[in-house]
PDB file of C-alpha atoms in Angstrom:
ATOM      1  CA  MET S   1       0.000   0.000   0.000  1.00  0.00           C
ATOM      2  CA  THR S   2       1.643   3.224  -1.194  1.00  0.00           C
ATOM      3  CA  ARG S   3       1.214   6.285   1.011  1.00  0.00           C
ATOM      4  CA  ASP S   4       1.500   9.923  -0.006  1.00  0.00           C
ATOM      5  CA  VAL S   5       2.427  12.382   2.753  1.00  0.00           C
ATOM      6  CA  ALA S   6       2.022  16.114   2.120  1.00  0.00           C
ATOM      7  CA  LEU S   7       3.898  18.304   4.588  1.00  0.00           C
ATOM      8  CA  GLY S   8       2.191  21.685   4.725  1.00  0.00           C
ATOM      9  CA  GLY S   9       4.218  24.879   4.934  1.00  0.00           C
ATOM     10  CA  ASN S  10       3.214  25.356   8.561  1.00  0.00           C
ATOM     11  CA  ALA S  11       4.443  21.846   9.352  1.00  0.00           C
ATOM     12  CA  LEU S  12       7.960  22.792   8.250  1.00  0.00           C
ATOM     13  CA  ASP S  13       8.042  26.463   9.244  1.00  0.00           C
ATOM     14  CA  ARG S  14       6.661  27.529  12.599  1.00  0.00           C
ATOM     15  CA  ARG S  15       4.665  30.735  12.540  1.00  0.00           C
ATOM     16  CA  GLY S  16       6.689  33.818  13.442  1.00  0.00           C
ATOM     17  CA  GLU S  17      10.095  32.147  13.159  1.00  0.00           C
ATOM     18  CA  PRO S  18      12.859  33.574  10.948  1.00  0.00           C
ATOM     19  CA  ILE S  19      13.574  31.576   7.792  1.00  0.00           C
ATOM     20  CA  THR S  20      17.222  30.943   8.614  1.00  0.00           C
ATOM     21  CA  ALA S  21      19.066  27.824   7.486  1.00  0.00           C
ATOM     22  CA  ALA S  22      19.468  26.726  11.113  1.00  0.00           C
ATOM     23  CA  VAL S  23      15.734  27.085  11.855  1.00  0.00           C
ATOM     24  CA  GLN S  24      14.786  25.192   8.700  1.00  0.00           C
ATOM     25  CA  ARG S  25      17.220  22.382   9.483  1.00  0.00           C
ATOM     26  CA  ARG S  26      15.758  22.069  12.972  1.00  0.00           C
ATOM     27  CA  ASN S  27      12.220  21.916  11.628  1.00  0.00           C
ATOM     28  CA  VAL S  28      12.978  19.284   8.997  1.00  0.00           C
ATOM     29  CA  GLU S  29      14.652  17.190  11.709  1.00  0.00           C
ATOM     30  CA  LEU S  30      11.407  17.365  13.676  1.00  0.00           C
ATOM     31  CA  ALA S  31       9.481  16.405  10.545  1.00  0.00           C
ATOM     32  CA  ALA S  32      11.753  13.409   9.930  1.00  0.00           C
ATOM     33  CA  GLU S  33      11.260  12.275  13.513  1.00  0.00           C
ATOM     34  CA  ALA S  34       7.478  12.539  13.161  1.00  0.00           C
ATOM     35  CA  LEU S  35       7.619  10.497   9.943  1.00  0.00           C
ATOM     36  CA  ALA S  36       9.361   7.640  11.763  1.00  0.00           C
ATOM     37  CA  PRO S  37       6.302   5.315  11.787  1.00  0.00           C
ATOM     38  CA  LEU S  38       6.199   5.447   7.991  1.00  0.00           C
ATOM     39  CA  LEU S  39       9.960   5.175   7.528  1.00  0.00           C
ATOM     40  CA  ASP S  40       9.977   1.971   9.572  1.00  0.00           C
ATOM     41  CA  SER S  41       7.331   0.425   7.317  1.00  0.00           C
ATOM     42  CA  ASP S  42       8.008  -1.583   4.182  1.00  0.00           C
ATOM     43  CA  GLU S  43       5.239   0.237   2.333  1.00  0.00           C
ATOM     44  CA  PRO S  44       6.263   2.646  -0.475  1.00  0.00           C
ATOM     45  CA  LEU S  45       6.245   6.291   0.569  1.00  0.00           C
ATOM     46  CA  VAL S  46       6.195   9.533  -1.403  1.00  0.00           C
ATOM     47  CA  ILE S  47       6.602  12.867   0.402  1.00  0.00           C
ATOM     48  CA  THR S  48       5.581  16.320  -0.818  1.00  0.00           C
ATOM     49  CA  HIS S  49       6.068  19.634   0.967  1.00  0.00           C
ATOM     50  CA  GLY S  50       5.245  23.323   0.977  1.00  0.00           C
ATOM     51  CA  ASN S  51       7.655  26.086  -0.025  1.00  0.00           C
ATOM     52  CA  GLY S  52       5.863  29.429   0.436  1.00  0.00           C
ATOM     53  CA  PRO S  53       8.201  31.077   2.959  1.00  0.00           C
ATOM     54  CA  GLN S  54      11.284  29.886   1.078  1.00  0.00           C
ATOM     55  CA  VAL S  55      10.057  31.297  -2.230  1.00  0.00           C
ATOM     56  CA  GLY S  56       9.367  34.614  -0.485  1.00  0.00           C
ATOM     57  CA  LEU S  57      12.910  34.668   0.858  1.00  0.00           C
ATOM     58  CA  LEU S  58      14.456  33.969  -2.548  1.00  0.00           C
ATOM     59  CA  MET S  59      12.252  36.614  -4.168  1.00  0.00           C
ATOM     60  CA  LEU S  60      13.612  39.232  -1.761  1.00  0.00           C
ATOM     61  CA  GLU S  61      17.201  38.145  -2.376  1.00  0.00           C
ATOM     62  CA  SER S  62      16.689  38.105  -6.137  1.00  0.00           C
ATOM     63  CA  GLU S  63      15.069  41.534  -6.229  1.00  0.00           C
ATOM     64  CA  ALA S  64      17.865  43.005  -4.098  1.00  0.00           C
ATOM     65  CA  ASP S  65      20.505  42.220  -6.758  1.00  0.00           C
ATOM     66  CA  THR S  66      19.790  44.992  -9.237  1.00  0.00           C
ATOM     67  CA  ALA S  67      22.868  44.141 -11.304  1.00  0.00           C
ATOM     68  CA  VAL S  68      21.512  40.696 -12.178  1.00  0.00           C
ATOM     69  CA  GLY S  69      17.780  41.313 -12.023  1.00  0.00           C
ATOM     70  CA  ALA S  70      15.011  39.291 -10.464  1.00  0.00           C
ATOM     71  CA  TYR S  71      14.689  35.620 -11.373  1.00  0.00           C
ATOM     72  CA  PRO S  72      11.333  34.338 -12.673  1.00  0.00           C
ATOM     73  CA  LEU S  73       9.024  32.588 -10.239  1.00  0.00           C
ATOM     74  CA  ASP S  74       9.308  29.158 -11.872  1.00  0.00           C
ATOM     75  CA  VAL S  75      13.081  29.170 -11.389  1.00  0.00           C
ATOM     76  CA  LEU S  76      12.726  30.232  -7.749  1.00  0.00           C
ATOM     77  CA  GLY S  77      10.219  27.417  -7.249  1.00  0.00           C
ATOM     78  CA  ALA S  78      12.714  24.921  -8.636  1.00  0.00           C
ATOM     79  CA  GLU S  79      15.417  26.279  -6.328  1.00  0.00           C
ATOM     80  CA  THR S  80      13.231  25.795  -3.259  1.00  0.00           C
ATOM     81  CA  GLU S  81      12.330  22.244  -4.311  1.00  0.00           C
ATOM     82  CA  GLY S  82      16.036  21.438  -4.272  1.00  0.00           C
ATOM     83  CA  MET S  83      16.780  23.325  -1.055  1.00  0.00           C
ATOM     84  CA  ILE S  84      14.009  21.820   1.060  1.00  0.00           C
ATOM     85  CA  GLY S  85      14.396  18.385  -0.510  1.00  0.00           C
ATOM     86  CA  TYR S  86      18.119  18.396   0.279  1.00  0.00           C
ATOM     87  CA  MET S  87      17.543  19.264   3.935  1.00  0.00           C
ATOM     88  CA  LEU S  88      14.671  16.824   4.332  1.00  0.00           C
ATOM     89  CA  GLU S  89      16.513  13.982   2.627  1.00  0.00           C
ATOM     90  CA  GLN S  90      19.523  14.439   4.908  1.00  0.00           C
ATOM     91  CA  ALA S  91      17.287  14.410   7.982  1.00  0.00           C
ATOM     92  CA  LEU S  92      15.573  11.227   6.786  1.00  0.00           C
ATOM     93  CA  ILE S  93      18.913   9.525   6.123  1.00  0.00           C
ATOM     94  CA  ARG S  94      20.027  10.331   9.666  1.00  0.00           C
ATOM     95  CA  ARG S  95      16.818   8.757  10.934  1.00  0.00           C
ATOM     96  CA  SER S  96      16.998   5.657   8.684  1.00  0.00           C
ATOM     97  CA  PRO S  97      20.555   5.362   7.324  1.00  0.00           C
ATOM     98  CA  HIS S  98      19.961   2.039   5.571  1.00  0.00           C
ATOM     99  CA  ALA S  99      16.866   3.119   3.652  1.00  0.00           C
ATOM    100  CA  ARG S 100      16.918   4.620   0.169  1.00  0.00           C
ATOM    101  CA  PHE S 101      15.815   8.196  -0.463  1.00  0.00           C
ATOM    102  CA  ALA S 102      15.728  10.435  -3.527  1.00  0.00           C
ATOM    103  CA  THR S 103      14.686  14.033  -4.094  1.00  0.00           C
ATOM    104  CA  LEU S 104      13.177  14.581  -7.536  1.00  0.00           C
ATOM    105  CA  LEU S 105      12.567  17.967  -9.139  1.00  0.00           C
ATOM    106  CA  THR S 106       8.990  18.074 -10.393  1.00  0.00           C
ATOM    107  CA  GLN S 107       7.248  19.924 -13.218  1.00  0.00           C
ATOM    108  CA  THR S 108       3.472  20.113 -12.925  1.00  0.00           C
ATOM    109  CA  VAL S 109       1.563  20.485 -16.170  1.00  0.00           C
ATOM    110  CA  VAL S 110      -1.208  23.099 -16.208  1.00  0.00           C
ATOM    111  CA  SER S 111      -3.418  24.433 -18.978  1.00  0.00           C
ATOM    112  CA  ALA S 112      -2.536  27.689 -20.696  1.00  0.00           C
ATOM    113  CA  VAL S 113      -6.272  28.403 -20.968  1.00  0.00           C
ATOM    114  CA  ASP S 114      -7.108  27.632 -17.346  1.00  0.00           C
ATOM    115  CA  PRO S 115      -9.446  30.451 -16.165  1.00  0.00           C
ATOM    116  CA  ALA S 116      -7.077  31.063 -13.233  1.00  0.00           C
ATOM    117  CA  MET S 117      -4.433  32.272 -15.692  1.00  0.00           C
ATOM    118  CA  ARG S 118      -6.527  35.380 -16.303  1.00  0.00           C
ATOM    119  CA  LYS S 119      -7.342  35.984 -12.643  1.00  0.00           C
ATOM    120  CA  PRO S 120      -4.282  36.035 -10.359  1.00  0.00           C
ATOM    121  CA  THR S 121      -5.313  35.354  -6.753  1.00  0.00           C
ATOM    122  CA  LYS S 122      -2.422  33.516  -5.049  1.00  0.00           C
ATOM    123  CA  PRO S 123      -0.281  35.796  -2.821  1.00  0.00           C
ATOM    124  CA  VAL S 124       3.466  35.231  -3.105  1.00  0.00           C
ATOM    125  CA  GLY S 125       6.507  36.905  -1.646  1.00  0.00           C
ATOM    126  CA  PRO S 126       6.787  39.643   0.960  1.00  0.00           C
ATOM    127  CA  VAL S 127       4.321  42.280   2.087  1.00  0.00           C
ATOM    128  CA  TYR S 128       5.071  45.672   0.485  1.00  0.00           C
ATOM    129  CA  ASP S 129       4.055  49.165   1.480  1.00  0.00           C
ATOM    130  CA  THR S 130       1.683  50.967  -0.868  1.00  0.00           C
ATOM    131  CA  VAL S 131       4.335  52.983  -2.723  1.00  0.00           C
ATOM    132  CA  THR S 132       6.639  50.011  -3.325  1.00  0.00           C
ATOM    133  CA  ALA S 133       3.802  47.705  -4.374  1.00  0.00           C
ATOM    134  CA  HIS S 134       2.449  50.115  -6.970  1.00  0.00           C
ATOM    135  CA  ARG S 135       5.952  50.889  -8.245  1.00  0.00           C
ATOM    136  CA  LEU S 136       6.598  47.175  -8.797  1.00  0.00           C
ATOM    137  CA  ALA S 137       3.223  46.805 -10.467  1.00  0.00           C
ATOM    138  CA  GLU S 138       4.123  49.596 -12.901  1.00  0.00           C
ATOM    139  CA  GLN S 139       7.761  48.663 -13.501  1.00  0.00           C
ATOM    140  CA  ARG S 140       7.498  44.879 -13.608  1.00  0.00           C
ATOM    141  CA  GLY S 141       3.872  44.265 -14.482  1.00  0.00           C
ATOM    142  CA  PHE S 142       3.018  42.649 -11.156  1.00  0.00           C
ATOM    143  CA  SER S 143      -0.575  42.044 -10.202  1.00  0.00           C
ATOM    144  CA  ILE S 144      -1.004  43.205  -6.604  1.00  0.00           C
ATOM    145  CA  ALA S 145      -3.716  42.905  -3.978  1.00  0.00           C
ATOM    146  CA  PRO S 146      -4.176  44.251  -0.454  1.00  0.00           C
ATOM    147  CA  ASP S 147      -3.001  41.990   2.355  1.00  0.00           C
ATOM    148  CA  THR S 148      -2.597  42.247   6.108  1.00  0.00           C
ATOM    149  CA  GLY S 149      -0.172  45.100   6.732  1.00  0.00           C
ATOM    150  CA  GLY S 150       0.188  46.221   3.125  1.00  0.00           C
ATOM    151  CA  TRP S 151       0.171  44.753  -0.367  1.00  0.00           C
ATOM    152  CA  ARG S 152       1.424  41.520  -1.934  1.00  0.00           C
ATOM    153  CA  ARG S 153       2.041  40.271  -5.410  1.00  0.00           C
ATOM    154  CA  VAL S 154      -0.602  37.809  -6.634  1.00  0.00           C
ATOM    155  CA  VAL S 155      -0.110  35.203  -9.364  1.00  0.00           C
ATOM    156  CA  PRO S 156      -2.303  32.619 -11.108  1.00  0.00           C
ATOM    157  CA  SER S 157      -2.946  29.299  -9.353  1.00  0.00           C
ATOM    158  CA  PRO S 158      -4.101  26.944 -12.128  1.00  0.00           C
ATOM    159  CA  GLU S 159      -5.312  23.376 -11.622  1.00  0.00           C
ATOM    160  CA  PRO S 160      -2.655  20.636 -11.794  1.00  0.00           C
ATOM    161  CA  ILE S 161      -3.237  18.211 -14.675  1.00  0.00           C
ATOM    162  CA  ARG S 162      -0.335  15.782 -14.459  1.00  0.00           C
ATOM    163  CA  ILE S 163       3.260  15.547 -13.344  1.00  0.00           C
ATOM    164  CA  LEU S 164       5.921  15.168 -16.023  1.00  0.00           C
ATOM    165  CA  GLU S 165       8.116  13.007 -13.807  1.00  0.00           C
ATOM    166  CA  GLN S 166       5.384  10.704 -12.462  1.00  0.00           C
ATOM    167  CA  ASP S 167       6.698   7.641 -14.324  1.00  0.00           C
ATOM    168  CA  ALA S 168      10.129   8.185 -12.767  1.00  0.00           C
ATOM    169  CA  VAL S 169       8.495   8.466  -9.328  1.00  0.00           C
ATOM    170  CA  ARG S 170       6.754   5.127  -9.877  1.00  0.00           C
ATOM    171  CA  VAL S 171      10.017   3.426 -10.877  1.00  0.00           C
ATOM    172  CA  LEU S 172      11.743   4.710  -7.742  1.00  0.00           C
ATOM    173  CA  LEU S 173       8.866   3.617  -5.500  1.00  0.00           C
ATOM    174  CA  ASP S 174       8.769   0.168  -7.113  1.00  0.00           C
ATOM    175  CA  ASN S 175      12.437  -0.227  -6.262  1.00  0.00           C
ATOM    176  CA  GLY S 176      11.999   0.608  -2.584  1.00  0.00           C
ATOM    177  CA  THR S 177      13.029   4.258  -2.666  1.00  0.00           C
ATOM    178  CA  THR S 178      11.224   6.874  -0.606  1.00  0.00           C
ATOM    179  CA  VAL S 179      10.721   9.826  -2.960  1.00  0.00           C
ATOM    180  CA  ILE S 180      10.609  13.508  -1.976  1.00  0.00           C
ATOM    181  CA  THR S 181       8.963  15.351  -4.834  1.00  0.00           C
ATOM    182  CA  ALA S 182       6.366  17.898  -5.998  1.00  0.00           C
ATOM    183  CA  GLY S 183       7.637  20.474  -3.512  1.00  0.00           C
ATOM    184  CA  GLY S 184       5.419  23.545  -3.411  1.00  0.00           C
ATOM    185  CA  GLY S 185       3.046  21.857  -5.859  1.00  0.00           C
ATOM    186  CA  GLY S 186       5.824  21.425  -8.407  1.00  0.00           C
ATOM    187  CA  VAL S 187       7.034  23.994 -10.933  1.00  0.00           C
ATOM    188  CA  PRO S 188       3.994  24.907 -13.068  1.00  0.00           C
ATOM    189  CA  VAL S 189       4.606  24.442 -16.790  1.00  0.00           C
ATOM    190  CA  VAL S 190       2.515  24.596 -19.943  1.00  0.00           C
ATOM    191  CA  ILE S 191       3.228  22.362 -22.937  1.00  0.00           C
ATOM    192  CA  ASP S 192       3.703  24.027 -26.307  1.00  0.00           C
ATOM    193  CA  ASP S 193       2.648  22.663 -29.724  1.00  0.00           C
ATOM    194  CA  GLN S 194       5.902  20.726 -30.006  1.00  0.00           C
ATOM    195  CA  GLY S 195       5.536  19.059 -26.633  1.00  0.00           C
ATOM    196  CA  ARG S 196       8.075  21.257 -24.852  1.00  0.00           C
ATOM    197  CA  PRO S 197       7.449  22.383 -21.254  1.00  0.00           C
ATOM    198  CA  MET S 198       7.682  26.092 -20.505  1.00  0.00           C
ATOM    199  CA  GLY S 199       7.595  27.519 -16.972  1.00  0.00           C
ATOM    200  CA  ILE S 200       4.990  30.115 -16.034  1.00  0.00           C
ATOM    201  CA  GLU S 201       4.694  32.819 -13.397  1.00  0.00           C
ATOM    202  CA  GLY S 202       2.279  30.985 -11.158  1.00  0.00           C
ATOM    203  CA  VAL S 203       1.846  28.628  -8.211  1.00  0.00           C
ATOM    204  CA  VAL S 204       0.031  25.291  -8.108  1.00  0.00           C
ATOM    205  CA  ASP S 205      -1.731  24.366  -4.868  1.00  0.00           C
ATOM    206  CA  LYS S 206       0.567  21.832  -3.208  1.00  0.00           C
ATOM    207  CA  ASP S 207      -2.261  19.732  -1.761  1.00  0.00           C
ATOM    208  CA  LEU S 208      -4.025  19.413  -5.121  1.00  0.00           C
ATOM    209  CA  THR S 209      -0.720  18.370  -6.690  1.00  0.00           C
ATOM    210  CA  ALA S 210      -0.321  15.801  -3.908  1.00  0.00           C
ATOM    211  CA  VAL S 211      -3.666  14.319  -4.986  1.00  0.00           C
ATOM    212  CA  VAL S 212      -2.599  14.154  -8.649  1.00  0.00           C
ATOM    213  CA  LEU S 213       0.666  12.501  -7.606  1.00  0.00           C
ATOM    214  CA  ALA S 214      -1.047  10.057  -5.235  1.00  0.00           C
ATOM    215  CA  LEU S 215      -3.435   8.928  -7.967  1.00  0.00           C
ATOM    216  CA  ALA S 216      -0.616   8.636 -10.508  1.00  0.00           C
ATOM    217  CA  VAL S 217       1.422   6.303  -8.289  1.00  0.00           C
ATOM    218  CA  GLY S 218      -1.569   4.304  -7.035  1.00  0.00           C
ATOM    219  CA  ALA S 219      -1.449   5.490  -3.428  1.00  0.00           C
ATOM    220  CA  ASP S 220      -4.161   4.126  -1.139  1.00  0.00           C
ATOM    221  CA  SER S 221      -3.893   6.849   1.486  1.00  0.00           C
ATOM    222  CA  LEU S 222      -3.039  10.531   1.558  1.00  0.00           C
ATOM    223  CA  LEU S 223      -1.831  12.244   4.735  1.00  0.00           C
ATOM    224  CA  LEU S 224      -2.112  16.042   4.711  1.00  0.00           C
ATOM    225  CA  LEU S 225      -0.005  17.248   7.625  1.00  0.00           C
ATOM    226  CA  THR S 226      -0.026  20.749   9.080  1.00  0.00           C
ATOM    227  CA  ASP S 227       0.149  22.473  12.478  1.00  0.00           C
ATOM    228  CA  VAL S 228      -3.542  21.949  13.313  1.00  0.00           C
ATOM    229  CA  ASP S 229      -4.862  18.657  14.683  1.00  0.00           C
ATOM    230  CA  GLY S 230      -7.731  18.328  12.226  1.00  0.00           C
ATOM    231  CA  VAL S 231     -10.684  20.084  10.616  1.00  0.00           C
ATOM    232  CA  TYR S 232     -12.902  22.271  12.808  1.00  0.00           C
ATOM    233  CA  ARG S 233     -16.276  23.828  12.292  1.00  0.00           C
ATOM    234  CA  ASP S 234     -16.072  27.532  13.082  1.00  0.00           C
ATOM    235  CA  PHE S 235     -12.357  27.290  13.901  1.00  0.00           C
ATOM    236  CA  SER S 236     -11.998  30.986  14.776  1.00  0.00           C
ATOM    237  CA  GLY S 237     -15.354  31.242  16.523  1.00  0.00           C
ATOM    238  CA  PRO S 238     -16.216  31.031  20.218  1.00  0.00           C
ATOM    239  CA  ARG S 239     -17.007  27.298  20.145  1.00  0.00           C
ATOM    240  CA  PRO S 240     -14.924  25.479  17.514  1.00  0.00           C
ATOM    241  CA  GLU S 241     -15.936  21.857  16.939  1.00  0.00           C
ATOM    242  CA  LYS S 242     -13.456  19.265  15.728  1.00  0.00           C
ATOM    243  CA  ILE S 243     -14.680  16.856  13.051  1.00  0.00           C
ATOM    244  CA  GLU S 244     -13.196  13.368  13.195  1.00  0.00           C
ATOM    245  CA  HIS S 245     -14.793  11.672  10.166  1.00  0.00           C
ATOM    246  CA  LEU S 246     -16.247  13.005   6.933  1.00  0.00           C
ATOM    247  CA  SER S 247     -17.433  11.713   3.596  1.00  0.00           C
ATOM    248  CA  ALA S 248     -16.276  13.500   0.467  1.00  0.00           C
ATOM    249  CA  ARG S 249     -19.803  14.870  -0.032  1.00  0.00           C
ATOM    250  CA  THR S 250     -20.022  16.234   3.507  1.00  0.00           C
ATOM    251  CA  ALA S 251     -16.557  17.765   3.212  1.00  0.00           C
ATOM    252  CA  ARG S 252     -17.660  19.765   0.185  1.00  0.00           C
ATOM    253  CA  SER S 253     -20.836  20.840   1.961  1.00  0.00           C
ATOM    254  CA  LEU S 254     -18.740  22.275   4.784  1.00  0.00           C
ATOM    255  CA  ILE S 255     -16.586  24.205   2.329  1.00  0.00           C
ATOM    256  CA  ALA S 256     -19.565  25.542   0.386  1.00  0.00           C
ATOM    257  CA  GLY S 257     -21.373  26.557   3.582  1.00  0.00           C
ATOM    258  CA  GLY S 258     -18.401  28.519   4.889  1.00  0.00           C
ATOM    259  CA  ALA S 259     -17.988  26.333   7.978  1.00  0.00           C
ATOM    260  CA  VAL S 260     -14.308  25.827   7.103  1.00  0.00           C
ATOM    261  CA  GLY S 261     -11.895  28.647   6.296  1.00  0.00           C
ATOM    262  CA  ARG S 262     -11.412  28.965   2.547  1.00  0.00           C
ATOM    263  CA  GLY S 263      -7.894  30.358   2.809  1.00  0.00           C
ATOM    264  CA  SER S 264      -6.503  27.909   5.338  1.00  0.00           C
ATOM    265  CA  MET S 265      -8.117  24.525   5.866  1.00  0.00           C
ATOM    266  CA  GLY S 266     -10.477  24.764   2.890  1.00  0.00           C
ATOM    267  CA  PRO S 267      -7.887  23.795   0.221  1.00  0.00           C
ATOM    268  CA  LYS S 268      -6.754  20.797   2.266  1.00  0.00           C
ATOM    269  CA  LEU S 269     -10.319  19.620   2.730  1.00  0.00           C
ATOM    270  CA  GLU S 270     -10.993  20.012  -1.005  1.00  0.00           C
ATOM    271  CA  ALA S 271      -7.876  17.971  -1.776  1.00  0.00           C
ATOM    272  CA  ALA S 272      -8.969  15.269   0.673  1.00  0.00           C
ATOM    273  CA  ALA S 273     -12.427  15.152  -0.925  1.00  0.00           C
ATOM    274  CA  ARG S 274     -10.945  14.789  -4.417  1.00  0.00           C
ATOM    275  CA  PHE S 275      -8.803  11.877  -3.282  1.00  0.00           C
ATOM    276  CA  ALA S 276     -11.794  10.242  -1.598  1.00  0.00           C
ATOM    277  CA  ASP S 277     -13.797  10.680  -4.813  1.00  0.00           C
ATOM    278  CA  ARG S 278     -11.323   8.294  -6.448  1.00  0.00           C
ATOM    279  CA  GLY S 279     -11.662   5.677  -3.719  1.00  0.00           C
ATOM    280  CA  GLY S 280      -8.795   6.638  -1.422  1.00  0.00           C
ATOM    281  CA  THR S 281      -8.781   7.716   2.197  1.00  0.00           C
ATOM    282  CA  ALA S 282      -7.261  11.038   3.278  1.00  0.00           C
ATOM    283  CA  VAL S 283      -6.365  12.234   6.752  1.00  0.00           C
ATOM    284  CA  ILE S 284      -5.764  15.847   7.749  1.00  0.00           C
ATOM    285  CA  ALA S 285      -3.725  15.972  10.942  1.00  0.00           C
ATOM    286  CA  ALA S 286      -0.938  17.678  12.848  1.00  0.00           C
ATOM    287  CA  LEU S 287       2.577  16.553  12.012  1.00  0.00           C
ATOM    288  CA  ASP S 288       3.352  15.660  15.629  1.00  0.00           C
ATOM    289  CA  GLN S 289       0.294  13.380  15.753  1.00  0.00           C
ATOM    290  CA  MET S 290       1.376  11.135  12.894  1.00  0.00           C
ATOM    291  CA  ALA S 291       1.134   7.890  14.861  1.00  0.00           C
ATOM    292  CA  GLY S 292      -2.397   8.678  16.016  1.00  0.00           C
ATOM    293  CA  ALA S 293      -3.423   9.680  12.489  1.00  0.00           C
ATOM    294  CA  LEU S 294      -2.203   6.345  11.120  1.00  0.00           C
ATOM    295  CA  ALA S 295      -4.272   4.513  13.737  1.00  0.00           C
ATOM    296  CA  GLY S 296      -7.358   6.609  13.063  1.00  0.00           C
ATOM    297  CA  LEU S 297      -7.164   8.099  16.550  1.00  0.00           C
ATOM    298  CA  SER S 298      -6.329  11.693  15.647  1.00  0.00           C
ATOM    299  CA  GLY S 299      -6.888  14.146  12.830  1.00  0.00           C
ATOM    300  CA  THR S 300      -9.846  14.229  10.454  1.00  0.00           C
ATOM    301  CA  THR S 301     -10.440  11.289   8.125  1.00  0.00           C
ATOM    302  CA  VAL S 302     -12.141  11.894   4.759  1.00  0.00           C
ATOM    303  CA  ALA S 303     -13.401   8.688   3.152  1.00  0.00           C
ATOM    304  CA  PRO S 304     -15.321   7.866  -0.031  1.00  0.00           C
ATOM    305  CA  ASP S 305     -19.071   8.438   0.093  1.00  0.00           C
ATOM    306  CA  GLY S 306     -20.917   5.468   1.566  1.00  0.00           C
ATOM    307  CA  SER S 307     -17.809   3.656   2.805  1.00  0.00           C
ATOM    308  CA  HIS S 308     -15.815   3.224   5.982  1.00  0.00           C
ATOM    309  CA  SER S 309     -12.327   4.616   6.351  1.00  0.00           C
ATOM    310  CA  ILE S 310      -9.530   2.040   6.141  1.00  0.00           C
ATOM    311  CA  PHE S 311      -8.334   3.537   9.397  1.00  0.00           C
ATOM    312  CA  ASP S 312     -11.752   2.945  10.992  1.00  0.00           C
ATOM    313  CA  LEU S 313     -11.698  -0.662   9.832  1.00  0.00           C
ATOM    314  CA  GLU S 314      -8.231  -1.209  11.250  1.00  0.00           C
ATOM    315  CA  ARG S 315      -9.278   0.292  14.562  1.00  0.00           C
ATOM    316  CA  TYR S 316     -12.350  -1.990  14.569  1.00  0.00           C
ATOM    317  CA  ARG S 317     -10.193  -5.053  13.989  1.00  0.00           C
ATOM    318  CA  THR S 318      -7.810  -4.012  16.748  1.00  0.00           C
ATOM    319  CA  ALA S 319     -10.646  -3.433  19.194  1.00  0.00           C
ATOM    320  CA  GLY S 320     -12.209  -6.789  18.307  1.00  0.00           C
ATOM    321  CA  ALA S 321      -8.961  -8.589  19.036  1.00  0.00           C
ATOM    322  CA  ARG S 322      -8.863  -7.337  22.600  1.00  0.00           C
TER     323      ARG S 322
END
């Protein structure tokens, strides 16, 4: 049974911490420790991760070098895939020195006519003051939108269609290699008339890419890990209510009804519902509760409509054996 684990940005970067190399190394060590139950299993494992803070850091560094000029967003995305993958792979090797690991740069195919290409909505990079934001919009053609404390650049976030390297991922998994790939949703590319990939200035939702990857490699389960211990109704309200089990249909009802935050947990819940639509089981959980999530004892499980979660069934068998 292949498992796909998606490490959210907040699982690798604690809120309010500086994005220094030392802090990132410490956080990936914690992530590797939390992944121990999966590393000790013989089941194939593919790991994806977020990259938002790292891309923001590289954007600032790139823009500061006026002699060279700013690098395009697709190149910065590729750089962060390598940077985070390198740190995470080293941490995993220290945890399981006899296992095989590989970090694979990923290009995610999107459509050039995706409606999102004409409506940039995804914030990237730092927060700018009003003067700087409008200057960049004029000089560099940025689309900008108001954000907390100022303005941010916004870029398209098209739907992922497929992953160019998915066959290579399957080969590695079939040969017992744990693969770190599709970081930040992968580098978004469009395919021209001659079949050549070309990077675009955009960002693909990392959790939706994790679903595409999981389906491509035949994963049975998808773990979406973050810094929150599951899905809550009215999370920011006076009486938040944790939800332990959901069907794909109910998950979408919660999103449509506004019971789940669209900008935070909403995308993860949508990704979980899409995976469940195809017969898989997804769990949204906190990184430090990995063991409980695997046993169906923590997090929020999203299962196909009209079925029981594989985690629920396993828990039932365990309880019956006592």
